[in-house]
Every structure is written in structure tokens, then in C-alpha cells.
Amino acid sequence: MPSFKITAPDAALHPVLQEKIDNKTKPLGALGQLEKLALQIGLVQQTLTPALKRPALLIFAADHGLAREGVSAYPQAVTAQMVLNFLRGGAAANVFSRQHGFVLKVVDAGVDAEFPEAPALITASLERGTASSLQGPAMSLAQAELALQRGADIARAEIAAGSNVLAFGEM
């Protein structure tokens, strides 16, 4: 699997960004957490004029075999029901995405169900759920590496489509 290098933001930008935030027409710190978030985004993007471009929410959905052992709060069928709800636009994540201009995509990463084709659905399933970890490994090392690679490829595709903000969820 390819490695990724994450570099630390240039520390010299911190005081310049903070000064820009502090010099807005408002009392110092009046916007609370929003000011911290603005500083963080500016540092991550390494700019005094950060912008959120085509933000995307990727919800990865899969079933784990351990659910067959009766340890989950809900039956395994709920995963498929929620995926359909996401695809129909009826979940809280859909409301958040609409309100904040996020593209929402659902990744079938191994749900034990068949789904109709949908523009917001990405099929990346290796199998229809994992094995039960009470009976042995839930998946092989090769399966785990392939699943991680598929997730990275999906993230890269969103970036290539113009997203500079990726949020992740799971079901």
C-alpha cells in the first residue's frame, strides 16, 4: 500500500492568521470555537484566505459478522435500511449535508444486502459483511489492506472532483 506523508503546517503562518482573525470588527474571541476552527482551517490549507470547496461527506457502510452473535444493539438489517435512507435523503446526515452544501456519498463497503443503483452510492464491497471475530479473524490481512486501499481511492476521487474538505461517517 502506498504511504502518505502528512506535513506539519508552517508555524510562521499561525500568528499572521491569528492577527487577521483578531482584527475583524468584533471583540477578541467573541466567535469562540469558530475562531479556533478558522485558524485551524487556515493552517491546514496554509493560506490567509481559506476556502471550503465542494465539501464531501463519505459514509462507509458495512456489516460485521460479530452482529450474528447477538452483541449489537440493533439487528444487522438496520444497516441496509439506513443505507437506503441515506440514498433517499432522509437521514440526519442528509439534512446536515444539504444545510452546509456537502456532497453526500454512501460507500457500500460490505453490507449484507443488494442495493439499486443510485448516483450517491459507491460500491466498494469485498464481501457481504465480515466473518465473526468470535469464530476467527473477521477478515484476512489482504482483505483489510484492499479495503483500506479502496477507501483511499474513493477519497482521492473526491479530491480529484474538486473537494478540499472530506468528512467521514460510518454505518
Backbone as CSV, one residue per row, in Angstrom:
resi,resn,N_x,N_y,N_z,CA_x,CA_y,CA_z,C_x,C_y,C_z
1,MET,0.850,-1.168,0.000,0.000,0.000,0.000,0.901,1.238,0.000
2,PRO,0.569,2.259,-0.802,1.406,3.454,-0.837,1.354,4.203,0.485
3,SER,2.455,4.833,0.825,2.485,5.613,2.062,2.138,7.068,1.742
4,PHE,1.643,7.755,2.741,1.278,9.151,2.595,2.046,9.950,3.624
5,LYS,2.527,11.092,3.208,3.268,11.937,4.127,2.402,13.136,4.493
6,ILE,2.193,13.296,5.771,1.455,14.450,6.272,2.475,15.378,6.896
7,THR,2.513,16.598,6.409,3.480,17.554,6.926,2.791,18.527,7.877
8,ALA,3.551,18.980,8.835,3.031,19.954,9.801,2.882,21.314,9.124
9,PRO,1.854,22.072,9.509,1.693,23.412,8.945,2.881,24.304,9.293
10,ASP,3.143,25.274,8.446,4.201,26.247,8.693,3.807,27.085,9.911
11,ALA,4.559,26.951,10.980,4.241,27.648,12.234,4.276,29.167,12.081
12,ALA,5.009,29.672,11.110,5.104,31.116,10.914,3.762,31.718,10.491
13,LEU,2.890,30.912,9.924,1.588,31.404,9.485,0.624,31.611,10.658
14,HIS,0.850,30.894,11.762,-0.065,30.948,12.913,-0.305,32.369,13.416
15,PRO,0.757,33.125,13.763,0.486,34.472,14.294,-0.134,35.414,13.261
16,VAL,0.177,35.219,11.997,-0.392,36.078,10.959,-1.893,35.795,10.815
17,LEU,-2.265,34.517,10.816,-3.679,34.152,10.764,-4.415,34.653,12.005
18,GLN,-3.806,34.451,13.172,-4.445,34.884,14.411,-4.667,36.390,14.403
19,GLU,-3.696,37.142,13.908,-3.849,38.598,13.830,-4.996,38.963,12.888
20,LYS,-5.100,38.265,11.778,-6.187,38.535,10.832,-7.544,38.283,11.495
21,ILE,-7.650,37.201,12.247,-8.907,36.881,12.951,-9.185,37.930,14.029
22,ASP,-8.158,38.280,14.789,-8.326,39.234,15.891,-8.687,40.636,15.412
23,ASN,-8.286,40.993,14.201,-8.529,42.344,13.693,-9.848,42.499,12.954
24,LYS,-10.688,41.485,12.987,-12.037,41.634,12.443,-12.830,42.519,13.405
25,THR,-13.888,43.147,12.921,-14.682,44.041,13.746,-15.554,43.217,14.691
26,LYS,-14.992,42.924,15.857,-15.661,42.128,16.892,-14.758,42.148,18.115
27,PRO,-15.294,41.879,19.272,-14.420,41.740,20.447,-13.513,40.509,20.273
28,LEU,-12.317,40.569,20.836,-11.385,39.440,20.752,-12.040,38.165,21.284
29,GLY,-11.980,37.122,20.495,-12.507,35.826,20.913,-14.017,35.720,20.923
30,ALA,-14.725,36.730,20.415,-16.189,36.753,20.502,-16.863,35.598,19.747
31,LEU,-16.194,35.045,18.764,-16.801,33.963,17.988,-16.412,32.579,18.512
32,GLY,-15.704,32.550,19.636,-15.413,31.298,20.332,-14.786,30.236,19.452
33,GLN,-15.439,29.075,19.394,-14.910,27.923,18.662,-14.761,28.203,17.163
34,LEU,-15.591,29.085,16.624,-15.468,29.412,15.193,-14.110,30.030,14.886
35,GLU,-13.591,30.816,15.808,-12.278,31.418,15.588,-11.188,30.354,15.594
36,LYS,-11.303,29.403,16.502,-10.328,28.308,16.540,-10.404,27.478,15.269
37,LEU,-11.625,27.237,14.795,-11.809,26.468,13.570,-11.243,27.225,12.369
38,ALA,-11.491,28.528,12.293,-10.957,29.332,11.189,-9.430,29.287,11.181
39,LEU,-8.838,29.381,12.357,-7.377,29.298,12.467,-6.883,27.930,11.997
40,GLN,-7.547,26.887,12.445,-7.147,25.530,12.068,-7.257,25.317,10.550
41,ILE,-8.349,25.765,9.962,-8.527,25.597,8.520,-7.475,26.385,7.757
42,GLY,-7.204,27.597,8.190,-6.156,28.395,7.546,-4.796,27.726,7.628
43,LEU,-4.491,27.125,8.780,-3.212,26.429,8.934,-3.152,25.167,8.073
44,VAL,-4.238,24.408,8.051,-4.257,23.190,7.234,-4.096,23.547,5.761
45,GLN,-4.800,24.592,5.321,-4.730,24.981,3.918,-3.518,25.855,3.614
46,GLN,-2.821,26.289,4.662,-1.628,27.126,4.516,-1.908,28.391,3.708
47,THR,-2.974,29.102,4.139,-3.343,30.326,3.451,-4.036,31.287,4.415
48,LEU,-3.952,32.575,4.093,-4.681,33.583,4.854,-6.124,33.717,4.380
49,THR,-6.457,33.064,3.277,-7.805,33.128,2.738,-8.341,31.703,2.488
50,PRO,-8.577,30.970,3.574,-9.058,29.594,3.390,-10.447,29.569,2.751
51,ALA,-10.697,28.488,2.030,-11.995,28.302,1.387,-12.358,26.826,1.440
52,LEU,-13.632,26.566,1.657,-14.125,25.196,1.622,-14.715,24.984,0.234
53,LYS,-14.097,24.078,-0.523,-14.516,23.831,-1.896,-15.108,22.434,-2.012
54,ARG,-16.330,22.377,-2.480,-17.041,21.112,-2.704,-16.851,20.139,-1.542
55,PRO,-17.233,20.552,-0.331,-17.082,19.638,0.813,-17.892,18.364,0.581
56,ALA,-17.344,17.248,1.014,-17.988,15.958,0.780,-18.041,15.151,2.068
57,LEU,-19.157,14.477,2.270,-19.334,13.547,3.384,-19.421,12.149,2.790
58,LEU,-18.494,11.292,3.170,-18.469,9.903,2.719,-18.876,9.022,3.885
59,ILE,-19.983,8.316,3.728,-20.450,7.410,4.777,-20.151,5.985,4.324
60,PHE,-19.280,5.325,5.047,-18.899,3.949,4.737,-19.801,3.011,5.544
61,ALA,-20.463,2.093,4.845,-21.402,1.186,5.497,-20.974,-0.259,5.265
62,ALA,-21.036,-1.056,6.326,-20.698,-2.481,6.219,-21.291,-3.210,7.415
63,ASP,-21.416,-4.510,7.248,-21.892,-5.359,8.332,-20.734,-6.177,8.881
64,HIS,-20.693,-6.286,10.188,-19.666,-7.125,10.811,-20.305,-8.431,11.261
65,GLY,-19.570,-9.508,11.056,-20.079,-10.831,11.391,-20.372,-11.019,12.860
66,LEU,-19.759,-10.217,13.688,-19.983,-10.312,15.126,-21.443,-10.043,15.485
67,ALA,-22.138,-9.294,14.627,-23.555,-8.996,14.885,-24.394,-10.272,14.947
68,ARG,-23.958,-11.304,14.229,-24.699,-12.573,14.259,-24.614,-13.245,15.636
69,GLU,-23.712,-12.774,16.484,-23.531,-13.358,17.817,-24.442,-12.697,18.847
70,GLY,-25.280,-11.746,18.413,-26.231,-11.115,19.324,-25.640,-10.024,20.202
71,VAL,-24.521,-9.420,19.795,-23.874,-8.411,20.631,-24.233,-6.975,20.236
72,SER,-24.910,-6.793,19.106,-25.229,-5.450,18.642,-26.557,-4.976,19.215
73,ALA,-26.693,-3.678,19.350,-27.935,-3.102,19.867,-29.080,-3.262,18.873
74,TYR,-28.759,-3.352,17.587,-29.776,-3.442,16.537,-29.469,-4.619,15.627
75,PRO,-30.501,-5.179,14.990,-30.244,-6.285,14.062,-29.473,-5.799,12.833
76,GLN,-28.804,-6.722,12.180,-27.974,-6.394,11.025,-28.776,-5.748,9.899
77,ALA,-30.049,-6.040,9.798,-30.891,-5.475,8.733,-30.961,-3.954,8.803
78,VAL,-30.686,-3.382,9.968,-30.740,-1.924,10.121,-29.693,-1.246,9.240
79,THR,-28.567,-1.886,9.022,-27.526,-1.291,8.176,-28.083,-1.025,6.779
80,ALA,-28.674,-2.035,6.178,-29.235,-1.874,4.831,-30.359,-0.834,4.822
81,GLN,-31.206,-0.835,5.853,-32.295,0.140,5.932,-31.743,1.567,5.992
82,MET,-30.676,1.753,6.764,-30.078,3.083,6.872,-29.411,3.500,5.566
83,VAL,-28.757,2.576,4.880,-28.157,2.914,3.586,-29.254,3.419,2.646
84,LEU,-30.378,2.716,2.593,-31.487,3.161,1.744,-32.007,4.529,2.185
85,ASN,-32.052,4.768,3.485,-32.494,6.062,3.998,-31.524,7.173,3.575
86,PHE,-30.218,6.902,3.664,-29.223,7.880,3.195,-29.442,8.172,1.708
87,LEU,-29.644,7.120,0.923,-29.801,7.287,-0.524,-31.079,8.038,-0.874
88,ARG,-32.097,7.942,-0.029,-33.362,8.666,-0.255,-33.304,10.093,0.304
89,GLY,-32.257,10.406,1.056,-32.118,11.758,1.605,-32.815,11.974,2.918
90,GLY,-33.165,10.900,3.653,-33.974,11.039,4.855,-33.264,10.971,6.186
91,ALA,-31.952,10.883,6.202,-31.226,10.758,7.471,-30.711,12.114,7.947
92,ALA,-30.350,12.178,9.210,-29.795,13.420,9.774,-28.555,13.868,8.997
93,ALA,-27.743,12.913,8.547,-26.548,13.257,7.763,-26.930,13.956,6.463
94,ASN,-28.054,13.576,5.877,-28.527,14.243,4.662,-28.929,15.688,4.943
95,VAL,-29.607,15.891,6.069,-30.019,17.252,6.448,-28.787,18.120,6.661
96,PHE,-27.815,17.602,7.413,-26.563,18.334,7.638,-25.907,18.670,6.303
97,SER,-25.828,17.692,5.423,-25.166,17.896,4.129,-25.874,18.958,3.307
98,ARG,-27.204,18.897,3.250,-27.956,19.902,2.498,-27.760,21.297,3.094
99,GLN,-27.830,21.395,4.423,-27.722,22.706,5.077,-26.363,23.348,4.870
100,HIS,-25.325,22.524,4.737,-23.965,23.062,4.679,-23.288,22.857,3.331
101,GLY,-24.052,22.440,2.330,-23.529,22.350,0.984,-22.555,21.200,0.749
102,PHE,-22.693,20.126,1.506,-21.819,18.967,1.335,-22.393,18.020,0.291
103,VAL,-21.534,17.453,-0.524,-21.891,16.311,-1.360,-21.922,15.119,-0.406
104,LEU,-22.954,14.290,-0.474,-23.025,13.107,0.376,-22.988,11.869,-0.502
105,LYS,-22.074,10.975,-0.179,-21.985,9.698,-0.885,-21.957,8.584,0.145
106,VAL,-22.605,7.481,-0.205,-22.643,6.306,0.656,-21.801,5.230,-0.011
107,VAL,-20.873,4.672,0.751,-19.988,3.633,0.237,-20.426,2.290,0.812
108,ASP,-20.873,1.399,-0.077,-21.166,0.033,0.354,-19.817,-0.670,0.459
109,ALA,-19.329,-0.747,1.689,-18.025,-1.355,1.946,-18.169,-2.802,2.427
110,GLY,-19.392,-3.332,2.339,-19.616,-4.715,2.755,-20.920,-4.912,3.497
111,VAL,-21.986,-4.320,2.996,-23.302,-4.503,3.606,-23.871,-5.826,3.096
112,ASP,-24.532,-6.554,3.976,-25.126,-7.835,3.598,-26.487,-7.600,2.955
113,ALA,-26.469,-6.922,1.801,-27.699,-6.596,1.068,-27.331,-6.179,-0.344
114,GLU,-28.322,-6.193,-1.202,-28.183,-5.684,-2.576,-28.876,-4.321,-2.616
115,PHE,-28.268,-3.364,-3.316,-28.858,-2.036,-3.432,-29.081,-1.683,-4.892
116,PRO,-30.149,-0.937,-5.156,-30.340,-0.466,-6.532,-29.275,0.585,-6.846
117,GLU,-28.961,0.734,-8.110,-28.010,1.776,-8.496,-28.569,3.129,-8.090
118,ALA,-27.672,3.980,-7.615,-28.070,5.328,-7.208,-26.865,6.245,-7.396
119,PRO,-27.099,7.493,-7.780,-25.978,8.410,-8.007,-25.081,8.587,-6.779
120,ALA,-25.653,8.514,-5.585,-24.874,8.734,-4.364,-24.250,7.459,-3.812
121,LEU,-24.445,6.323,-4.483,-23.930,5.043,-3.983,-22.641,4.663,-4.687
122,ILE,-21.638,4.332,-3.890,-20.369,3.807,-4.396,-20.257,2.369,-3.903
123,THR,-20.120,1.442,-4.825,-19.984,0.038,-4.443,-18.507,-0.297,-4.338
124,ALA,-18.083,-0.649,-3.141,-16.671,-0.982,-2.900,-16.568,-2.215,-2.012
125,SER,-17.597,-3.031,-2.043,-17.689,-4.184,-1.163,-16.725,-5.284,-1.574
126,LEU,-16.067,-5.860,-0.579,-15.248,-7.051,-0.806,-16.123,-8.289,-0.683
127,GLU,-16.973,-8.282,0.318,-17.917,-9.372,0.581,-19.126,-8.754,1.266
128,ARG,-20.153,-9.540,1.458,-21.355,-9.052,2.126,-21.205,-9.247,3.630
129,GLY,-20.373,-8.417,4.223,-20.091,-8.488,5.655,-18.826,-9.277,5.921
130,THR,-18.370,-9.171,7.157,-17.168,-9.901,7.557,-17.564,-11.184,8.266
131,ALA,-16.576,-11.968,8.588,-16.798,-13.153,9.411,-16.933,-12.703,10.870
132,SER,-17.384,-13.594,11.716,-17.485,-13.290,13.144,-16.107,-13.417,13.784
133,SER,-15.698,-12.395,14.473,-14.388,-12.430,15.134,-14.386,-13.378,16.335
134,LEU,-15.555,-13.855,16.743,-15.590,-14.879,17.797,-15.229,-16.255,17.252
135,GLN,-15.358,-16.395,15.931,-15.087,-17.682,15.295,-13.704,-17.712,14.635
136,GLY,-13.036,-16.580,14.555,-11.733,-16.470,13.891,-11.556,-15.042,13.411
137,PRO,-10.560,-14.797,12.560,-10.369,-13.431,12.052,-11.595,-12.942,11.284
138,ALA,-11.966,-11.703,11.495,-13.108,-11.130,10.793,-12.817,-11.002,9.301
139,MET,-11.562,-10.740,8.969,-11.133,-10.667,7.574,-9.639,-10.954,7.524
140,SER,-9.168,-11.297,6.368,-7.737,-11.572,6.206,-6.974,-10.256,6.127
141,LEU,-5.683,-10.315,6.309,-4.841,-9.130,6.171,-4.972,-8.569,4.758
142,ALA,-4.994,-9.440,3.768,-5.127,-8.979,2.381,-6.454,-8.257,2.168
143,GLN,-7.538,-8.762,2.756,-8.839,-8.091,2.640,-8.800,-6.723,3.317
144,ALA,-8.197,-6.665,4.497,-8.112,-5.391,5.216,-7.311,-4.368,4.415
145,GLU,-6.202,-4.795,3.844,-5.384,-3.879,3.039,-6.140,-3.415,1.796
146,LEU,-6.866,-4.327,1.149,-7.644,-3.959,-0.035,-8.767,-2.993,0.342
147,ALA,-9.410,-3.226,1.474,-10.474,-2.326,1.922,-9.920,-0.919,2.184
148,LEU,-8.772,-0.842,2.826,-8.144,0.464,3.082,-7.760,1.146,1.772
149,GLN,-7.248,0.371,0.827,-6.872,0.929,-0.473,-8.092,1.469,-1.205
150,ARG,-9.188,0.723,-1.164,-10.416,1.196,-1.819,-10.908,2.487,-1.175
151,GLY,-10.843,2.564,0.152,-11.238,3.796,0.838,-10.362,4.972,0.434
152,ALA,-9.056,4.739,0.345,-8.133,5.801,-0.070,-8.415,6.230,-1.509
153,ASP,-8.723,5.274,-2.373,-9.046,5.598,-3.767,-10.312,6.442,-3.860
154,ILE,-11.296,6.126,-3.039,-12.542,6.897,-3.024,-12.264,8.320,-2.556
155,ALA,-11.457,8.469,-1.514,-11.099,9.808,-1.027,-10.354,10.586,-2.112
156,ARG,-9.409,9.934,-2.779,-8.664,10.604,-3.859,-9.595,11.039,-4.992
157,ALA,-10.593,10.224,-5.304,-11.542,10.575,-6.363,-12.332,11.831,-5.995
158,GLU,-12.705,11.953,-4.734,-13.421,13.157,-4.293,-12.518,14.385,-4.386
159,ILE,-11.272,14.224,-4.020,-10.312,15.333,-4.134,-10.142,15.712,-5.603
160,ALA,-10.009,14.698,-6.474,-9.873,14.964,-7.910,-11.108,15.658,-8.469
161,ALA,-12.275,15.426,-7.856,-13.521,16.063,-8.298,-13.636,17.497,-7.778
162,GLY,-12.661,17.931,-6.978,-12.648,19.321,-6.518,-12.858,19.540,-5.039
163,SER,-13.008,18.476,-4.264,-13.217,18.641,-2.816,-11.901,18.943,-2.115
164,ASN,-11.928,19.917,-1.224,-10.768,20.137,-0.351,-11.144,19.929,1.115
165,VAL,-12.362,19.445,1.329,-12.839,19.088,2.668,-13.536,17.732,2.557
166,LEU,-13.050,16.754,3.316,-13.679,15.441,3.362,-14.076,15.143,4.791
167,ALA,-15.319,14.764,4.969,-15.802,14.304,6.269,-16.175,12.829,6.094
168,PHE,-16.045,12.053,7.166,-16.292,10.629,7.079,-17.304,10.199,8.144
169,GLY,-18.137,9.252,7.760,-19.070,8.657,8.684,-19.087,7.164,8.470
170,GLU,-19.751,6.467,9.385,-19.837,5.013,9.250,-21.222,4.550,9.644
171,MET,-21.610,3.431,9.060,-22.877,2.808,9.389,-22.646,1.313,9.412
